[in-house]
Short mmCIF file of C-alpha atoms and ligand atoms in Angstrom, two decimals:
data_model
loop_
_atom_site.label_atom_id
_atom_site.label_comp_id
_atom_site.label_asym_id
_atom_site.label_seq_id
_atom_site.Cartn_x
_atom_site.Cartn_y
_atom_site.Cartn_z
CA MET R 344 -7.51 -27.62 65.17
CA ASN R 345 -10.16 -26.52 63.05
CA ARG R 346 -8.02 -23.25 62.50
CA GLU R 347 -5.08 -25.01 61.63
CA LEU R 348 -7.27 -27.11 59.01
CA THR R 349 -8.63 -24.14 57.50
CA VAL R 350 -4.75 -22.38 57.40
CA LEU R 351 -3.75 -25.80 55.58
CA ARG R 352 -6.85 -25.68 53.34
CA ARG R 353 -6.06 -22.25 52.35
CA PHE R 354 -2.31 -23.46 51.95
CA ALA R 355 -3.08 -26.17 49.36
CA ILE R 356 -5.83 -24.34 47.74
CA VAL R 357 -3.09 -21.65 47.28
CA CYS R 358 -0.35 -23.88 45.88
CA LEU R 359 -2.90 -25.41 43.60
CA ILE R 360 -3.61 -22.52 41.91
CA LEU R 361 0.12 -21.58 41.75
CA PHE R 362 0.65 -24.93 39.91
CA LEU R 363 -2.17 -24.63 37.46
CA VAL R 364 -0.66 -21.01 36.75
CA THR R 365 2.89 -22.03 36.17
CA LEU R 366 1.54 -25.39 34.02
CA GLY R 367 -0.53 -23.10 32.00
CA THR R 368 2.12 -20.38 31.40
CA ALA R 369 4.63 -23.16 30.63
CA THR R 370 2.36 -24.40 27.85
CA MET R 371 1.60 -21.18 26.57
CA ILE R 372 5.40 -20.54 26.07
CA GLN R 373 6.03 -23.96 24.65
CA ALA R 374 3.05 -23.41 21.72
CA GLY R 375 4.34 -19.62 21.31
CA GLU R 376 7.66 -21.05 20.79
CA MET R 377 7.15 -24.00 18.77
CA GLU R 378 8.93 -23.62 15.44
CA ILE R 379 8.16 -24.24 12.45
CA PRO R 380 10.90 -25.17 9.86
CA SER R 381 12.52 -22.26 7.99
CA LEU R 382 11.76 -22.39 4.13
CA LYS R 383 15.13 -21.09 3.26
CA GLU R 384 17.00 -23.29 5.48
CA VAL R 385 15.24 -26.53 4.34
CA TYR R 386 15.80 -25.28 0.61
CA GLU R 387 19.62 -24.18 1.24
CA PRO R 388 20.97 -27.15 -0.37
CA TYR R 389 18.96 -26.71 -3.61
CA PHE R 390 18.48 -22.58 -4.30
CA GLU R 391 17.61 -19.40 -2.90
CA ILE R 392 13.98 -18.77 -1.54
CA GLY R 393 12.85 -14.83 -2.51
CA ALA R 394 9.63 -13.02 -2.11
CA ALA R 395 8.67 -9.79 -4.18
CA VAL R 396 7.82 -6.77 -1.65
CA SER R 397 6.92 -3.08 -1.59
CA ALA R 398 8.61 -1.32 0.88
CA GLY R 399 4.99 -0.61 2.83
CA VAL R 400 5.17 -4.53 3.77
CA LEU R 401 8.57 -4.55 5.18
CA ASN R 402 7.50 -4.13 8.98
CA ARG R 403 4.10 -6.25 8.78
CA TYR R 404 6.38 -9.24 7.19
CA ASP R 405 9.69 -8.57 9.35
CA GLU R 406 9.58 -11.92 10.95
CA LEU R 407 8.30 -13.90 8.25
CA LEU R 408 10.77 -12.29 6.20
CA GLN R 409 13.86 -12.99 8.24
CA LYS R 410 13.21 -16.34 9.04
CA HIS R 411 12.19 -17.97 5.51
CA PHE R 412 13.32 -15.80 2.71
CA SER R 413 17.08 -15.46 1.72
CA SER R 414 16.44 -13.16 -1.69
CA LEU R 415 13.98 -10.16 -2.23
CA THR R 416 12.48 -8.46 -5.47
CA ALA R 417 10.72 -5.01 -5.46
CA GLU R 418 7.18 -5.82 -6.35
CA ASN R 419 6.97 -2.07 -8.18
CA SER R 420 9.33 0.07 -6.56
CA MET R 421 12.51 -0.37 -9.13
CA LYS R 422 10.16 -0.17 -12.59
CA PHE R 423 10.79 2.97 -14.96
CA SER R 424 7.55 4.23 -13.79
CA GLU R 425 8.17 4.21 -10.10
CA VAL R 426 11.80 5.99 -10.17
CA HIS R 427 11.25 8.47 -13.15
CA ARG R 428 7.59 8.87 -13.41
CA ASN R 429 8.12 12.65 -14.78
CA PRO R 430 11.13 13.95 -16.83
CA GLY R 431 14.14 14.76 -14.75
CA ARG R 432 12.38 13.81 -11.37
CA TYR R 433 13.45 10.75 -9.85
CA THR R 434 12.32 9.01 -6.89
CA PHE R 435 14.39 6.26 -5.04
CA HIS R 436 13.06 6.26 -1.60
CA ALA R 437 10.78 3.14 -2.05
CA ALA R 438 13.13 1.04 -3.89
CA ASP R 439 16.16 2.48 -1.22
CA ARG R 440 14.47 1.25 1.61
CA ILE R 441 13.91 -2.43 0.32
CA VAL R 442 17.44 -2.61 -0.76
CA GLU R 443 18.65 -1.09 3.02
CA TYR R 444 16.26 -3.85 4.59
CA ALA R 445 18.07 -6.62 2.14
CA GLN R 446 21.17 -5.33 2.92
CA SER R 447 21.01 -5.13 6.70
CA HIS R 448 19.68 -8.78 6.83
CA ASN R 449 22.17 -10.33 4.37
CA MET R 450 19.65 -11.11 1.99
CA LEU R 451 20.24 -11.02 -1.94
CA MET R 452 18.23 -8.85 -4.10
CA ARG R 453 16.88 -9.22 -7.66
CA GLY R 454 16.71 -6.44 -9.72
CA HIS R 455 13.18 -6.17 -11.31
CA THR R 456 12.82 -4.84 -14.03
CA LEU R 457 14.82 -2.74 -16.38
CA ILE R 458 13.48 -2.59 -19.74
CA TRP R 459 9.51 -3.51 -20.30
CA HIS R 460 6.74 -2.42 -22.35
CA SER R 461 4.72 -2.07 -19.31
CA GLN R 462 4.80 0.42 -16.48
CA VAL R 463 7.24 2.93 -18.20
CA PRO R 464 6.16 6.76 -18.69
CA ALA R 465 5.09 8.36 -21.66
CA HIS R 466 7.70 10.65 -21.21
CA VAL R 467 10.33 8.44 -22.08
CA PHE R 468 9.30 8.00 -25.72
CA LEU R 469 8.37 11.76 -26.52
CA ASP R 470 10.65 14.73 -27.19
CA ASP R 471 9.71 18.33 -25.75
CA ASP R 472 7.08 19.12 -28.54
CA LEU R 473 5.41 15.72 -27.57
CA GLU R 474 6.65 13.76 -30.52
CA ARG R 475 7.95 10.47 -30.84
CA VAL R 476 11.74 10.54 -30.31
CA ASP R 477 13.84 8.32 -32.81
CA ARG R 478 15.85 5.17 -32.10
CA GLU R 479 19.28 7.08 -31.41
CA VAL R 480 17.57 9.49 -28.50
CA LEU R 481 15.70 6.07 -27.38
CA LEU R 482 18.97 4.30 -27.18
CA GLU R 483 20.44 7.12 -25.19
CA ARG R 484 17.72 7.10 -22.77
CA MET R 485 18.11 3.15 -22.47
CA GLN R 486 21.21 3.53 -21.73
CA GLU R 487 20.95 6.28 -19.14
CA HIS R 488 18.23 4.38 -17.11
CA ILE R 489 20.23 1.23 -17.01
CA GLN R 490 23.22 2.76 -16.00
CA LEU R 491 21.46 4.81 -13.33
CA MET R 492 19.85 1.77 -11.98
CA MET R 493 22.95 -0.23 -11.68
CA ASP R 494 25.06 2.21 -10.42
CA ARG R 495 22.85 2.86 -7.67
CA TYR R 496 21.65 -0.59 -7.09
CA GLY R 497 24.76 -2.59 -8.12
CA ASP R 498 26.16 -3.41 -4.74
CA ALA R 499 22.96 -4.99 -3.50
CA VAL R 500 21.28 -6.37 -6.54
CA TYR R 501 23.05 -9.91 -7.82
CA ALA R 502 20.72 -10.51 -10.75
CA TRP R 503 18.53 -8.19 -13.04
CA ASP R 504 15.61 -8.88 -15.02
CA VAL R 505 17.30 -7.12 -17.93
CA VAL R 506 14.33 -7.34 -20.34
CA ASN R 507 10.74 -8.31 -19.36
CA GLU R 508 8.30 -9.93 -21.48
CA ALA R 509 9.55 -9.00 -24.85
CA ILE R 510 8.06 -12.17 -26.81
CA SER R 511 4.64 -12.04 -28.09
CA ASP R 512 1.77 -14.35 -27.19
CA GLU R 513 0.13 -14.17 -30.73
CA PRO R 514 0.55 -17.21 -32.88
CA GLY R 515 2.94 -16.51 -35.43
CA GLU R 516 4.42 -13.25 -33.95
CA TYR R 517 7.81 -13.58 -32.74
CA LEU R 518 8.70 -10.60 -30.47
CA ARG R 519 5.84 -8.39 -29.00
CA THR R 520 5.01 -5.51 -31.17
CA ASN R 521 2.90 -3.56 -28.96
CA SER R 522 5.85 -2.08 -27.24
CA ARG R 523 7.54 1.43 -27.70
CA TRP R 524 11.03 -0.06 -27.31
CA TYR R 525 10.39 -2.40 -30.47
CA GLU R 526 8.52 0.19 -32.37
CA ILE R 527 11.17 2.94 -32.08
CA ILE R 528 14.32 0.88 -31.79
CA GLY R 529 13.62 -2.14 -33.46
CA GLU R 530 14.21 -5.96 -32.97
CA ASP R 531 17.74 -5.13 -31.62
CA TYR R 532 16.58 -3.40 -28.55
CA VAL R 533 16.79 -6.35 -26.43
CA ALA R 534 20.18 -7.36 -27.19
CA GLN R 535 21.20 -3.42 -26.95
CA ALA R 536 19.65 -3.62 -23.28
CA PHE R 537 21.63 -6.59 -22.23
CA ARG R 538 24.97 -5.23 -23.63
CA MET R 539 24.42 -1.75 -21.78
CA ALA R 540 23.36 -3.53 -18.63
CA HIS R 541 26.95 -5.68 -19.03
CA GLU R 542 28.84 -2.61 -19.64
CA ALA R 543 27.02 -0.96 -16.63
CA ASP R 544 27.90 -3.68 -13.98
CA PRO R 545 30.02 -6.61 -15.89
CA GLU R 546 29.66 -8.81 -12.20
CA ALA R 547 25.81 -8.62 -12.44
CA LYS R 548 23.80 -11.77 -13.60
CA LEU R 549 21.73 -10.77 -16.45
CA PHE R 550 18.32 -12.51 -17.05
CA TYR R 551 15.40 -12.43 -19.55
CA ASN R 552 12.04 -12.74 -17.60
CA ASP R 553 8.41 -13.76 -19.14
CA TYR R 554 5.44 -15.17 -18.17
CA SER R 555 3.61 -18.69 -19.85
CA ALA R 556 7.27 -19.52 -20.32
CA VAL R 557 6.52 -23.05 -19.87
CA GLN R 558 3.58 -23.05 -22.30
CA PRO R 559 5.48 -24.67 -25.37
CA ALA R 560 4.74 -21.93 -27.98
CA LYS R 561 6.04 -19.14 -25.93
CA ARG R 562 8.79 -21.36 -24.32
CA ASP R 563 9.88 -22.17 -27.77
CA LYS R 564 10.03 -18.08 -28.88
CA ILE R 565 12.02 -17.56 -25.74
CA ILE R 566 14.49 -20.27 -26.56
CA ARG R 567 15.08 -18.74 -30.07
CA LEU R 568 15.50 -15.32 -28.74
CA ILE R 569 17.98 -16.64 -25.72
CA LYS R 570 19.96 -18.97 -28.68
CA GLU R 571 20.01 -15.98 -31.21
CA LEU R 572 21.73 -13.62 -28.41
CA GLN R 573 24.11 -16.35 -27.42
CA ALA R 574 25.03 -17.04 -31.34
CA ASP R 575 25.50 -13.06 -31.44
CA GLY R 576 27.62 -13.01 -28.11
CA VAL R 577 25.43 -10.96 -26.22
CA PRO R 578 25.69 -11.46 -22.38
CA ILE R 579 22.93 -13.31 -20.82
CA HIS R 580 23.27 -15.32 -17.97
CA GLY R 581 19.73 -16.76 -17.05
CA VAL R 582 16.36 -16.65 -17.82
CA GLY R 583 13.28 -16.02 -15.48
CA LEU R 584 10.25 -18.18 -15.58
CA GLN R 585 7.50 -16.22 -13.74
CA GLY R 586 5.19 -18.56 -12.49
CA HIS R 587 2.17 -17.10 -12.14
CA TRP R 588 0.28 -20.66 -12.29
CA SER R 589 -2.88 -22.03 -10.85
CA LEU R 590 -4.19 -24.86 -9.26
CA TYR R 591 -4.98 -26.34 -12.65
CA ASP R 592 -2.35 -25.39 -15.13
CA PRO R 593 0.24 -25.67 -16.30
CA SER R 594 0.70 -29.56 -15.84
CA VAL R 595 3.85 -30.79 -13.89
CA GLU R 596 4.97 -32.65 -17.12
CA THR R 597 4.78 -29.45 -18.83
CA ILE R 598 6.79 -27.72 -16.54
CA ARG R 599 9.20 -30.48 -16.72
CA ARG R 600 9.66 -30.32 -20.37
CA ALA R 601 10.31 -26.75 -20.36
CA LEU R 602 12.94 -27.00 -17.51
CA GLU R 603 14.75 -29.76 -19.42
CA MET R 604 14.61 -27.42 -22.57
CA TYR R 605 16.05 -24.32 -20.78
CA ALA R 606 18.63 -26.25 -18.79
CA GLU R 607 20.03 -27.24 -22.26
CA LEU R 608 20.60 -23.32 -22.87
CA GLY R 609 23.36 -23.62 -20.43
CA ILE R 610 22.24 -20.88 -18.83
CA GLU R 611 20.66 -20.46 -14.83
CA ILE R 612 17.07 -20.66 -14.54
CA HIS R 613 15.33 -18.45 -11.65
CA ILE R 614 11.56 -18.73 -11.03
CA THR R 615 10.88 -15.31 -10.35
CA GLU R 616 7.16 -14.65 -9.58
CA LEU R 617 5.62 -17.93 -8.31
CA ASP R 618 2.09 -17.93 -6.91
CA LEU R 619 -0.60 -20.67 -7.52
CA SER R 620 -3.93 -19.17 -8.09
CA VAL R 621 -6.99 -20.92 -6.53
CA TYR R 622 -9.04 -19.86 -9.81
CA ALA R 623 -8.46 -21.30 -13.36
CA TRP R 624 -6.97 -18.48 -15.27
CA ASN R 625 -9.62 -15.73 -16.05
CA THR R 626 -12.81 -17.80 -15.08
CA ARG R 627 -16.03 -16.07 -13.99
CA ALA R 628 -16.19 -19.35 -11.71
CA PRO R 629 -18.03 -18.29 -8.37
CA MET R 630 -15.84 -16.44 -6.22
CA MET R 631 -14.94 -18.01 -2.96
CA TRP R 632 -15.18 -16.28 0.34
CA GLU R 633 -12.78 -18.54 1.75
CA PRO R 634 -10.63 -21.42 0.45
CA SER R 635 -11.96 -24.94 1.00
CA GLU R 636 -10.48 -27.38 2.72
CA GLU R 637 -10.45 -29.41 -0.38
CA ILE R 638 -8.80 -26.50 -2.42
CA LEU R 639 -6.06 -25.78 0.34
CA LYS R 640 -5.32 -29.57 -0.02
CA LEU R 641 -5.05 -29.55 -3.72
CA GLN R 642 -2.91 -26.56 -3.53
CA ALA R 643 -0.89 -28.12 -1.03
CA LYS R 644 -0.56 -31.35 -3.39
CA ARG R 645 0.28 -28.95 -6.08
CA TYR R 646 2.98 -26.96 -4.36
CA GLY R 647 4.71 -30.18 -3.46
CA GLU R 648 4.70 -31.76 -6.78
CA ILE R 649 6.08 -28.36 -8.28
CA PHE R 650 8.85 -28.03 -5.62
CA ALA R 651 9.64 -31.50 -6.04
CA LEU R 652 10.44 -31.15 -9.88
CA PHE R 653 12.42 -27.62 -8.70
CA ARG R 654 14.41 -29.79 -6.41
CA GLU R 655 15.36 -32.40 -9.16
CA PHE R 656 16.59 -29.11 -11.36
CA SER R 657 18.47 -27.56 -8.65
CA ASP R 658 21.52 -27.84 -10.71
CA VAL R 659 20.18 -25.24 -12.86
CA ILE R 660 17.29 -23.57 -10.83
CA THR R 661 19.18 -21.29 -8.81
CA ASN R 662 16.49 -18.85 -7.09
CA VAL R 663 12.53 -19.60 -6.61
CA SER R 664 10.95 -16.38 -5.67
CA PHE R 665 7.41 -15.94 -4.73
CA TRP R 666 5.35 -13.15 -6.19
CA GLY R 667 4.40 -12.15 -2.37
CA VAL R 668 4.66 -13.16 1.08
CA ALA R 669 1.41 -14.05 2.43
CA ASP R 670 -2.54 -14.10 1.17
CA ASP R 671 -3.22 -10.79 2.93
CA HIS R 672 -1.59 -8.91 -0.02
CA THR R 673 -1.53 -10.45 -3.69
CA TRP R 674 -2.04 -8.85 -7.15
CA LEU R 675 -4.38 -11.82 -7.94
CA ASP R 676 -6.99 -10.21 -5.78
CA ASN R 677 -7.68 -8.06 -8.59
CA PHE R 678 -6.17 -9.78 -11.68
CA PRO R 679 -7.32 -10.93 -14.08
CA VAL R 680 -10.86 -10.48 -12.30
CA PRO R 681 -11.00 -7.31 -10.01
CA ASN R 682 -12.26 -7.83 -6.25
CA ARG R 683 -11.70 -11.56 -6.53
CA LYS R 684 -9.78 -12.84 -3.53
CA ASN R 685 -7.47 -15.18 -4.16
CA TRP R 686 -5.02 -17.47 -1.77
CA PRO R 687 -2.11 -18.21 -3.84
CA LEU R 688 0.68 -18.30 -1.21
CA LEU R 689 2.43 -20.41 1.34
CA PHE R 690 1.31 -18.39 4.19
CA ASP R 691 -2.11 -17.16 4.99
CA GLU R 692 -3.90 -13.78 5.78
CA PHE R 693 -2.93 -14.29 9.29
CA LEU R 694 0.70 -15.08 8.37
CA GLU R 695 0.10 -18.57 9.44
CA PRO R 696 1.57 -21.47 7.46
CA LYS R 697 -0.94 -23.10 5.02
CA PRO R 698 -0.94 -26.87 4.17
CA ALA R 699 0.90 -25.91 1.03
CA PHE R 700 3.69 -24.68 3.49
CA TRP R 701 4.00 -28.20 4.82
CA SER R 702 3.78 -29.73 1.57
CA VAL R 703 6.71 -27.57 0.63
CA VAL R 704 9.16 -28.13 3.42
CA ASP R 705 8.01 -32.07 4.30
CA PHE R 706 9.64 -34.07 1.78
C1 GLA J 1057 4.50 -9.31 -14.17
C2 GLA J 1057 5.55 -8.29 -13.94
C3 GLA J 1057 5.50 -8.06 -12.23
C4 GLA J 1057 4.36 -7.75 -11.80
C5 GLA J 1057 3.21 -8.98 -12.40
C6 GLA J 1057 1.90 -8.61 -11.57
O1 GLA J 1057 4.42 -10.40 -14.15
O2 GLA J 1057 6.66 -9.06 -14.12
O3 GLA J 1057 6.46 -7.20 -12.33
O4 GLA J 1057 3.77 -6.66 -12.40
O5 GLA J 1057 3.09 -8.92 -13.71
O6 GLA J 1057 2.12 -7.83 -10.56
#
């Protein structure tokens, strides 16, 4: 009798353990499988959702990229300095890798960027005697570069930032004069680049891209440039507003006014490099070790408001791309203040969705 009881007891204990293990596993599986909404699916009726990447982050971000993003931009790999660092020596492997990734996952690619005053090697502007080349030579080199990039990536890239940051920040100055392109070719280098790009790939959408593009002074100069190009019959299909913004600036009203004015130009708008710094621009405000709950809430509120505005303009905004994927890799950790950690994106350093993610998908 006693023995029977012991056996029964043991049996009951084993059953209980089995039951608890099964329950535990089921709960874990459920938690692991808990699906968060996909950004690109939520925004499918509105616009593409993109991210800037380097070839080196593709593995780490693979899951996030496939689930949430429908468009990619090469953070640096397509820039002049990356593909043609030394005369006659080309390196395409990083850009090729990103393009292959985009194509194999049915993602769009934005081409960034063909002609820019920055990240362009000195040899482009010099002859064999290290003297400055003249306008004709530089126009030829511009054409070669544009043709080369568009031939190589034209099948994958649907929209190109043909010219980046040609407008001056200086009051009273229109085009940026501290640009070798401007100095050697002259004012018409912008128009020349667009015409060459159109000739190289008549199907491609051609964009002008700039920062501070919603600030009234710069906005008005960008609009002037686009109107001049349009009046001269230069092929331009869109304007890229970089969107390196912060928790404090610019105001939603400033962004709204700029969107209204750009929309009147009859071209597409891409938000090309979106991130929301948790610091006011360039302040030496004490660095944070981690973002407080209050900061994360404020960021969520700002992102929510900004995306609500973007949705209102979804007839003209066709792509919203973030400058990065998650807070473990952002240029803002070193700019404008070196070694100052920042948390500007929708996913945190552990690639988990932040409050800002939820305010963008829940509306
Ligand atoms: C600008 C450029 C980008 C990139 C960012 C900072 O906005 O357009 O290519 O260099 O600055 O990372």
